PDB file of N, CA, C and O and ligand atoms in Angstrom:
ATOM      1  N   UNK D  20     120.609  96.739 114.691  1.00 96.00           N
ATOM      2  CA  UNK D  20     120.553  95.288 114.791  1.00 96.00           C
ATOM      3  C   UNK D  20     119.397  94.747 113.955  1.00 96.00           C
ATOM      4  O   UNK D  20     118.352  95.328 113.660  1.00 96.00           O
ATOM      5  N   UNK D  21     119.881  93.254 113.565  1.00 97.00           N
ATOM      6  CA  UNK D  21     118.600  92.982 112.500  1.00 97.00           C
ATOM      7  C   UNK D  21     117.515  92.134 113.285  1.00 97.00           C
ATOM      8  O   UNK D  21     117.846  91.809 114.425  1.00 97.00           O
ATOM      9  N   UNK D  22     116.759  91.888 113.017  1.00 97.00           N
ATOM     10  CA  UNK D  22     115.609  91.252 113.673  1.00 97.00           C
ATOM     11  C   UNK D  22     114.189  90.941 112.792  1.00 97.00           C
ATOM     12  O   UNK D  22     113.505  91.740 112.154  1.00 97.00           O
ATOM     13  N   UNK D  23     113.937  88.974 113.066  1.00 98.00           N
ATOM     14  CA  UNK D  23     113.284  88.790 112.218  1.00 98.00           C
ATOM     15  C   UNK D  23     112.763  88.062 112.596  1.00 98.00           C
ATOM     16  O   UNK D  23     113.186  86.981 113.005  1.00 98.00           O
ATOM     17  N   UNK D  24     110.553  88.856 112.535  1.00 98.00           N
ATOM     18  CA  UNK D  24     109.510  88.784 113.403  1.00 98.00           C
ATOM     19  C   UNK D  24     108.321  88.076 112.520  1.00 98.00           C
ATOM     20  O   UNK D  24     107.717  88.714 111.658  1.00 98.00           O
ATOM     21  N   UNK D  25     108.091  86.945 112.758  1.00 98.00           N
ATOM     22  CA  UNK D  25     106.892  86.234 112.535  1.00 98.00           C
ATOM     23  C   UNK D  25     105.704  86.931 112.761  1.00 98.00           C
ATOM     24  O   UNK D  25     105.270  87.187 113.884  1.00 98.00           O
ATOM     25  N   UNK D  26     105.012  87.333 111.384  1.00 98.00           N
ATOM     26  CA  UNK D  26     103.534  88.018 112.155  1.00 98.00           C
ATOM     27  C   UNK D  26     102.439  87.763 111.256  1.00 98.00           C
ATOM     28  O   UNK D  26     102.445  88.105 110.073  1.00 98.00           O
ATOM     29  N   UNK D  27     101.412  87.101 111.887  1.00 97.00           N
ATOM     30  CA  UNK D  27     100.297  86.514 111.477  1.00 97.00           C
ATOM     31  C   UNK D  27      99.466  87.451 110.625  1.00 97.00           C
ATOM     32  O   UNK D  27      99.516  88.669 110.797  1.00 97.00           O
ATOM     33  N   UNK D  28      98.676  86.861 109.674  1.00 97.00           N
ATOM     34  CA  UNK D  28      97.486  87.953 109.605  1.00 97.00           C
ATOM     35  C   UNK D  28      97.470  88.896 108.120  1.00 97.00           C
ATOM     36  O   UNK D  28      96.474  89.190 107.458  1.00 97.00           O
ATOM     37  N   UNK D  29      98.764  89.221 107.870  1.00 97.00           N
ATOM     38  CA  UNK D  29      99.266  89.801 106.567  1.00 97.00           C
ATOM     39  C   UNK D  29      98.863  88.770 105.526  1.00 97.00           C
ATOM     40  O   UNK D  29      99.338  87.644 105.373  1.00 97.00           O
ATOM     41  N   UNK D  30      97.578  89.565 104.612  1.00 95.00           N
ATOM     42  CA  UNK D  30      97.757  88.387 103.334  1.00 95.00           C
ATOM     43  C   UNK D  30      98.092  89.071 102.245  1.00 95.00           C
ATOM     44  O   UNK D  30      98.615  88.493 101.291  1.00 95.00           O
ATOM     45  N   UNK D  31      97.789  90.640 102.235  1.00 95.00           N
ATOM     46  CA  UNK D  31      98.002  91.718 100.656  1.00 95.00           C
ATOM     47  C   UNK D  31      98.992  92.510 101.004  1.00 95.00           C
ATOM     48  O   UNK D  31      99.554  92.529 102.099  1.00 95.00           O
ATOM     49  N   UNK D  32      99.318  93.479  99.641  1.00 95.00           N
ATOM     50  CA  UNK D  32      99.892  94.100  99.618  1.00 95.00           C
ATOM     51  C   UNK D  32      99.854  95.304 100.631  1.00 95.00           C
ATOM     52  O   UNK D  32     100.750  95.929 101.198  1.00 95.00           O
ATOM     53  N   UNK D  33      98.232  95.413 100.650  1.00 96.00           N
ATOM     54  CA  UNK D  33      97.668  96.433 101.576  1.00 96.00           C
ATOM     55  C   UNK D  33      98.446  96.421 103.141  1.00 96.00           C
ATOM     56  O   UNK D  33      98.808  97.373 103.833  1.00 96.00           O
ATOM     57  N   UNK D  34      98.524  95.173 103.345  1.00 97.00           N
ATOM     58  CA  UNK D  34      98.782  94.770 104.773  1.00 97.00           C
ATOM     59  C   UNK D  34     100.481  94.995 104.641  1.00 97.00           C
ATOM     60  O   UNK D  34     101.210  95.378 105.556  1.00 97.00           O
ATOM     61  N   UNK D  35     100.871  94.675 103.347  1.00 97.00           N
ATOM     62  CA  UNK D  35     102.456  94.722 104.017  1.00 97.00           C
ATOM     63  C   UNK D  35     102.537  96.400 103.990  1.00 97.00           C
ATOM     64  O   UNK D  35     103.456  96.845 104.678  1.00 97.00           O
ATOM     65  N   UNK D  36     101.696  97.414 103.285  1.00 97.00           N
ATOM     66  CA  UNK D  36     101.738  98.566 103.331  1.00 97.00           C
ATOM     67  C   UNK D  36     101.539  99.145 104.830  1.00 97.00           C
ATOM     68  O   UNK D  36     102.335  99.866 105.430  1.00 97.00           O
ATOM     69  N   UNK D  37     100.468  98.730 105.230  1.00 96.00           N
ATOM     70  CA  UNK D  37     100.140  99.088 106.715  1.00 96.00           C
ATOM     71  C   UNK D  37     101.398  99.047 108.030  1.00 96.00           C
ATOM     72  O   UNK D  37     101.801  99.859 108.863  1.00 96.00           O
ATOM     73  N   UNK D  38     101.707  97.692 107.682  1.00 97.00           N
ATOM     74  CA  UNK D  38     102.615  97.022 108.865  1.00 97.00           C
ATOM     75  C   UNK D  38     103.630  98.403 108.240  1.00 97.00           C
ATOM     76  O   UNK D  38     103.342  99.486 108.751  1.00 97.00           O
ATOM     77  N   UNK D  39     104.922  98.422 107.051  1.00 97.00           N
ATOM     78  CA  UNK D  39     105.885  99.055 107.002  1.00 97.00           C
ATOM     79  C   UNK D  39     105.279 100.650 107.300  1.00 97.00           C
ATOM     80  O   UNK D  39     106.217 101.418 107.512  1.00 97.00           O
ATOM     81  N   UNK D  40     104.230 101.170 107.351  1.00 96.00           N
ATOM     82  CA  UNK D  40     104.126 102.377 107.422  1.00 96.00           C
ATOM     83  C   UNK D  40     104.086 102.525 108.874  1.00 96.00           C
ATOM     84  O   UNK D  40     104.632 103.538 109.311  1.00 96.00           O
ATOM     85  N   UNK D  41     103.556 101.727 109.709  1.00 95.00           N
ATOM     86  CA  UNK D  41     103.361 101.542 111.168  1.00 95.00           C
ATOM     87  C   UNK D  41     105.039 102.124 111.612  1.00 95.00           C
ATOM     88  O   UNK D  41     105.370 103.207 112.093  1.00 95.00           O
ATOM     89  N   UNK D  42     105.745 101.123 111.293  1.00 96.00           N
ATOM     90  CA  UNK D  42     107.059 100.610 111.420  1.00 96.00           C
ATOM     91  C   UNK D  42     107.750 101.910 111.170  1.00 96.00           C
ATOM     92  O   UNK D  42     108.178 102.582 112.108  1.00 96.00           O
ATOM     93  N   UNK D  43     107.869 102.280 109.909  1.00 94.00           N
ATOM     94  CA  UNK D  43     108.673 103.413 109.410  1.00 94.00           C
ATOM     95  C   UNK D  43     108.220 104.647 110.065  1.00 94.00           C
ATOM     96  O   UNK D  43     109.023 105.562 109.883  1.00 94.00           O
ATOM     97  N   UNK D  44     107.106 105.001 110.830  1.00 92.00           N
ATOM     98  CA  UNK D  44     106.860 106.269 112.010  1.00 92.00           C
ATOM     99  C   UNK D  44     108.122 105.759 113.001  1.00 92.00           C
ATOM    100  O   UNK D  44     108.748 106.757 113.357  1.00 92.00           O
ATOM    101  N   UNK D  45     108.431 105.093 113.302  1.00 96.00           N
ATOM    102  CA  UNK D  45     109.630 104.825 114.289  1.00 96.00           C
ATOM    103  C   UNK D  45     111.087 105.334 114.149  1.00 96.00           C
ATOM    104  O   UNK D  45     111.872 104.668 113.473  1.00 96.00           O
ATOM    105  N   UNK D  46     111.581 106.729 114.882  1.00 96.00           N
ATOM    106  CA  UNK D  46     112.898 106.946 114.419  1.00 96.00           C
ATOM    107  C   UNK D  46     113.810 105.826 115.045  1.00 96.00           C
ATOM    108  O   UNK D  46     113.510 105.485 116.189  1.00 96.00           O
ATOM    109  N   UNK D  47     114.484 105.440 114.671  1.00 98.00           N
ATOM    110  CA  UNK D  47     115.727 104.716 114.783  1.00 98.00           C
ATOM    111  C   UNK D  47     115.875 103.261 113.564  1.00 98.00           C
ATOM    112  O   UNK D  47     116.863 102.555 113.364  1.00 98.00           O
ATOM    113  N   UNK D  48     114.395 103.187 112.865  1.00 98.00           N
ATOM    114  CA  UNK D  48     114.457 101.977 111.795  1.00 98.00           C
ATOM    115  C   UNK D  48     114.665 102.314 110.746  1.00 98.00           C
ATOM    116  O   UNK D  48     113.868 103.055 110.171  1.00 98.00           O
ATOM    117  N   UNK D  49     116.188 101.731 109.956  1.00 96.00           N
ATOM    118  CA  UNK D  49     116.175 101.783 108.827  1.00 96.00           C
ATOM    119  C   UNK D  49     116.147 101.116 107.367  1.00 96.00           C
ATOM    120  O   UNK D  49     116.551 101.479 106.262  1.00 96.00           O
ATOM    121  N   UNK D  50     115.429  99.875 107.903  1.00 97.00           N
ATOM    122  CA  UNK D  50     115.112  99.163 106.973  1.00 97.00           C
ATOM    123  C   UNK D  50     114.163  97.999 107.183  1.00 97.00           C
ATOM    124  O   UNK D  50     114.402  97.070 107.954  1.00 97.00           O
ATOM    125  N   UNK D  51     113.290  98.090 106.593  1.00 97.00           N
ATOM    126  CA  UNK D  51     112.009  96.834 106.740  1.00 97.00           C
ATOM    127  C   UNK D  51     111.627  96.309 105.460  1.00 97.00           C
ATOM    128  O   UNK D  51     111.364  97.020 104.490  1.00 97.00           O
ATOM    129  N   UNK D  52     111.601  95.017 105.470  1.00 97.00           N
ATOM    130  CA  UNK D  52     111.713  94.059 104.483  1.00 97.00           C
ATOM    131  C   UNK D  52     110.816  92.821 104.704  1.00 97.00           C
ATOM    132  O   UNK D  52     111.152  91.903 105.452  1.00 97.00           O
ATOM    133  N   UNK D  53     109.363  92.853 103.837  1.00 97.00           N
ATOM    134  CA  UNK D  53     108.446  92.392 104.285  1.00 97.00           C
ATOM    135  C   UNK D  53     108.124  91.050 103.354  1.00 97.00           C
ATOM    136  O   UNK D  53     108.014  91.105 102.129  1.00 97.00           O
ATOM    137  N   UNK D  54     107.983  89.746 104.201  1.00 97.00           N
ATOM    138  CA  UNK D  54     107.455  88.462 102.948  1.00 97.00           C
ATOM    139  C   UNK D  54     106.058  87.429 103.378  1.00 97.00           C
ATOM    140  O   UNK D  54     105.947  86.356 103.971  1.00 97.00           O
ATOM    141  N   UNK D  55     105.193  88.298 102.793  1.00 96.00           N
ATOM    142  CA  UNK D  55     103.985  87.907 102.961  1.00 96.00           C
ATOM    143  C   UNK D  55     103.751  86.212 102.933  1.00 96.00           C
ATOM    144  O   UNK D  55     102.984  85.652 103.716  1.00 96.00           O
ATOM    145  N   UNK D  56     104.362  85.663 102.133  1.00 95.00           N
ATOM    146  CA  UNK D  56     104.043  84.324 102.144  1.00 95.00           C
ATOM    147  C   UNK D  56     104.790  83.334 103.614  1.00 95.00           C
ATOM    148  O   UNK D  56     104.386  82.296 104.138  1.00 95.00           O
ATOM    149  N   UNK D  57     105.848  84.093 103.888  1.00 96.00           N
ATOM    150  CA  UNK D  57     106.524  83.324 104.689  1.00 96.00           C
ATOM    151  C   UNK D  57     106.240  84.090 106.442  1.00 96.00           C
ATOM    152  O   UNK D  57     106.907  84.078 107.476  1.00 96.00           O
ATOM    153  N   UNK D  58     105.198  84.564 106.136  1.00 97.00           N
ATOM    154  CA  UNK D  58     104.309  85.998 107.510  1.00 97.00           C
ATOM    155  C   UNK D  58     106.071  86.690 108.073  1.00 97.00           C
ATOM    156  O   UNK D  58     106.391  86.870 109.248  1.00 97.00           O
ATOM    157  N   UNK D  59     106.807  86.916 107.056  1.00 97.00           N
ATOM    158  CA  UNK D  59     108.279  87.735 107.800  1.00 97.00           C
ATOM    159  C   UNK D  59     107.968  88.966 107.570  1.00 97.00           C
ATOM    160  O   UNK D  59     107.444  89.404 106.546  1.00 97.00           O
ATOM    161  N   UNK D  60     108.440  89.845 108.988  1.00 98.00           N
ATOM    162  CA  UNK D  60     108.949  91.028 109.438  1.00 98.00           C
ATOM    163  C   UNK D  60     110.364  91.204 109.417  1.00 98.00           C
ATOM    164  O   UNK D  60     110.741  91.325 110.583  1.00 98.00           O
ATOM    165  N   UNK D  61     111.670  91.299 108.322  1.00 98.00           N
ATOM    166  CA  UNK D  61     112.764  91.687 108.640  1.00 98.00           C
ATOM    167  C   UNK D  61     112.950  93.023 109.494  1.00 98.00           C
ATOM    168  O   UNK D  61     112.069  93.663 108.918  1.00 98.00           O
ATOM    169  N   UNK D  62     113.265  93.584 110.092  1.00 98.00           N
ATOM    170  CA  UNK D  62     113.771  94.881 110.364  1.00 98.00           C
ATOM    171  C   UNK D  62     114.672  95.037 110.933  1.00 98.00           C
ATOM    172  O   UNK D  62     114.876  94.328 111.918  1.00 98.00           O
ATOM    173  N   UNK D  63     115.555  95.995 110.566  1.00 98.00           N
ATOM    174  CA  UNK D  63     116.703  97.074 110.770  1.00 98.00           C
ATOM    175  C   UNK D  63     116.782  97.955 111.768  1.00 98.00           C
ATOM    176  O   UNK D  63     116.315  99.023 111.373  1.00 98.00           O
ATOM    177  N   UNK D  64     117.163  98.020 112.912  1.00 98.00           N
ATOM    178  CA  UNK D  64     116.996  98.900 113.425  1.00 98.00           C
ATOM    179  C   UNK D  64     118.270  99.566 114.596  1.00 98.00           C
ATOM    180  O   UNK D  64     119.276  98.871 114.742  1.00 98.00           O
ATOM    181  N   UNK D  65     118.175 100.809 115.334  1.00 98.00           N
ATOM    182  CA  UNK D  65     119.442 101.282 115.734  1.00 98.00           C
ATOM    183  C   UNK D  65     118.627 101.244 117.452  1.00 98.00           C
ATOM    184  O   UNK D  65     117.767 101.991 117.918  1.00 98.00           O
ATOM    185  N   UNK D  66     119.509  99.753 118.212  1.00 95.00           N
ATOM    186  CA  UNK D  66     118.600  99.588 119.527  1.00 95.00           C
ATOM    187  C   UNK D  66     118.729 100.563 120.576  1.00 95.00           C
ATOM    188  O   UNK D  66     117.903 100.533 121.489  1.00 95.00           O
ATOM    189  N   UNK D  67     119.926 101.688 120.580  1.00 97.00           N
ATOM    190  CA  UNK D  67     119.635 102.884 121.205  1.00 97.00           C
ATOM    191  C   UNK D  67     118.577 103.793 121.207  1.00 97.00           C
ATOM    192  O   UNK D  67     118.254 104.492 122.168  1.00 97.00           O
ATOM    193  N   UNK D  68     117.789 103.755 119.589  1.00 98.00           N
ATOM    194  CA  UNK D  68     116.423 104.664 119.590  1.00 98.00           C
ATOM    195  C   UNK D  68     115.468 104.063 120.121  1.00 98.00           C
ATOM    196  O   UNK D  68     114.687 104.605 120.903  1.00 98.00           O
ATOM    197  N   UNK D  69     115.391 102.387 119.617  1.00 98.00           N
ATOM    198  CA  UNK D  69     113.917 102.197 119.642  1.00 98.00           C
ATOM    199  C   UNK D  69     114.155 100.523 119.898  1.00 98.00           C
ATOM    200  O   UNK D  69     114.933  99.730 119.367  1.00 98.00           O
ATOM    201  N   UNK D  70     113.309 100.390 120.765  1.00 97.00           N
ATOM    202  CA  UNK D  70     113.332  98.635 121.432  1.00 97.00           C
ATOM    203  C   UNK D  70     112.201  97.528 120.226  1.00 97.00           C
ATOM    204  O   UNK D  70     111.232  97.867 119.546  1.00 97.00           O
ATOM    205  N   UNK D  71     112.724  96.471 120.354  1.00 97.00           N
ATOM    206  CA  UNK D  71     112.153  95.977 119.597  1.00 97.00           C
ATOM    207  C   UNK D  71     110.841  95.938 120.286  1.00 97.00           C
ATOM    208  O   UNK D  71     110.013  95.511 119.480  1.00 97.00           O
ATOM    209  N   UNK D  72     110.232  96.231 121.568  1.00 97.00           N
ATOM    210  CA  UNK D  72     108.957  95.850 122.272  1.00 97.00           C
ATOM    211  C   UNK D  72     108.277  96.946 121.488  1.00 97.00           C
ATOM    212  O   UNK D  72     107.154  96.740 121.028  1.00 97.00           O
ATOM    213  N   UNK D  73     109.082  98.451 121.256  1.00 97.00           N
ATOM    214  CA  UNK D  73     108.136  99.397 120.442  1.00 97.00           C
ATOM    215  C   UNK D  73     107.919  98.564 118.721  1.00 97.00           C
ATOM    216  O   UNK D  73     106.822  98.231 118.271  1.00 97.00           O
ATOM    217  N   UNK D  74     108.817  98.439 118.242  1.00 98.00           N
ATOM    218  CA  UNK D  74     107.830  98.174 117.148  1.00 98.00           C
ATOM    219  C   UNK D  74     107.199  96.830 116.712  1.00 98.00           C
ATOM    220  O   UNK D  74     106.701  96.534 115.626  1.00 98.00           O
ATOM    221  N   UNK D  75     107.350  96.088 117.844  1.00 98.00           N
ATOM    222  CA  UNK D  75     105.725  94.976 118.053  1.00 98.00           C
ATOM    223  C   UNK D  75     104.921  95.676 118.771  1.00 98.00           C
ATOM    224  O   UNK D  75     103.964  95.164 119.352  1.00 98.00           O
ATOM    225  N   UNK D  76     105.086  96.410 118.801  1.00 97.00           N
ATOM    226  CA  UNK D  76     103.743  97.458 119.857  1.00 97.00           C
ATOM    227  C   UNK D  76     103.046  97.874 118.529  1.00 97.00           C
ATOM    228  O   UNK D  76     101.836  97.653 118.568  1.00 97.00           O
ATOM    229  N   UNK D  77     103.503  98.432 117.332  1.00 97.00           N
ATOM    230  CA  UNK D  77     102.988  98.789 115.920  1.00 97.00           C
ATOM    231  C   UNK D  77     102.496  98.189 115.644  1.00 97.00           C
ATOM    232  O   UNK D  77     101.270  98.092 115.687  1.00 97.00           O
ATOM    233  N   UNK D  78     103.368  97.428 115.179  1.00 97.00           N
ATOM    234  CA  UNK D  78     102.332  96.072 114.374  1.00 97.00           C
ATOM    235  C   UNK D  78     100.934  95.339 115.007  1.00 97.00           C
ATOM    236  O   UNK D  78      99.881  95.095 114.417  1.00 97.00           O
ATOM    237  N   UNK D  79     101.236  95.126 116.154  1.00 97.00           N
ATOM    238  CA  UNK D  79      99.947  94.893 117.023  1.00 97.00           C
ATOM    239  C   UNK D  79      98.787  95.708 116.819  1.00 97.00           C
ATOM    240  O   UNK D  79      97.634  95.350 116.580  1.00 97.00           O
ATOM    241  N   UNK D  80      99.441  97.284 116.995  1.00 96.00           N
ATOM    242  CA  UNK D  80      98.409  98.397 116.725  1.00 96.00           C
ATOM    243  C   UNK D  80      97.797  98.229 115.388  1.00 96.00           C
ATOM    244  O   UNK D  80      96.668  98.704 115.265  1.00 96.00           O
ATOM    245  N   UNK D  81      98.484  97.470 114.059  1.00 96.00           N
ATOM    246  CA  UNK D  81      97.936  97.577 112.998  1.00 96.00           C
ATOM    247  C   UNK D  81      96.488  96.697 113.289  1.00 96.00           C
ATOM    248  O   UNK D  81      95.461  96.959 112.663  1.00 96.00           O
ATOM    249  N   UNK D  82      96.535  95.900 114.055  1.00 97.00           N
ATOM    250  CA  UNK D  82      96.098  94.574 114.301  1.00 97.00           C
ATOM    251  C   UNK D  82      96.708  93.473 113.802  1.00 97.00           C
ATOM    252  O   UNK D  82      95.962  92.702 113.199  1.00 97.00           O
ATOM    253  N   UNK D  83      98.099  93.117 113.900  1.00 97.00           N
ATOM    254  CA  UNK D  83      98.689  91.419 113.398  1.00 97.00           C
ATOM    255  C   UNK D  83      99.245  90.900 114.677  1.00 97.00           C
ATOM    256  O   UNK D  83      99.775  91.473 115.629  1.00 97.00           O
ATOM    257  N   UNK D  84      99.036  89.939 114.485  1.00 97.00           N
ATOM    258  CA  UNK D  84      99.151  89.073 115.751  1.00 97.00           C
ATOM    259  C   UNK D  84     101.014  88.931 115.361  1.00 97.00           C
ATOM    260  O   UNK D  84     101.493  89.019 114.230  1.00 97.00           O
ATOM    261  N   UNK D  85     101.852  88.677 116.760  1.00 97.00           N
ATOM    262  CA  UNK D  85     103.120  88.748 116.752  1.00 97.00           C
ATOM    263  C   UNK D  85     103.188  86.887 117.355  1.00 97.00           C
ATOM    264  O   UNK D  85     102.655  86.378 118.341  1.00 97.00           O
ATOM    265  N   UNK D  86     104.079  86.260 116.265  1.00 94.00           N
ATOM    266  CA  UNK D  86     104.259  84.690 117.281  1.00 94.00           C
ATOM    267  C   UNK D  86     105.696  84.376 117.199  1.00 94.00           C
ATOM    268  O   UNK D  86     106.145  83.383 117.772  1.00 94.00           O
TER     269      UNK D  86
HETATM  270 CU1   CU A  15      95.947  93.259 103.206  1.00 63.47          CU
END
């Protein structure tokens, strides 16, 4: 299922690196699609593996605020 997460805080490249690497440790996601200017989190994911509460649990862990 697709799902698309507002998240504060991302201004570089660095950061969209962080967030998708967070993200991509998660088996069941297969696709994340990141737009820094517009603070979007697209992601892809298969909701039998993995709940969307786990991977705002990541991103949080990166430190970005979820709104
Ligand atoms: Cu950055």
């Amino acid at each position: 299922m697709k799902e698309i997460l507002k998240v504060e805080g991302m201004t570089c490249s660095c950061c969209v690196g962080k967030v998708e690497k967070s993200i991509d440790q998660l088996d069941g996601v297969s696709s994340i699609k990141i737009d820094v200017d517009k603070e979007e989190v697209k992601v892809d994911f298969n909701k039998d593996k993995v709940t969307l509460g786990q991977i705002k649990k990541k991103i949080e862990e990166e430190g970005y605020k979820i709104v």
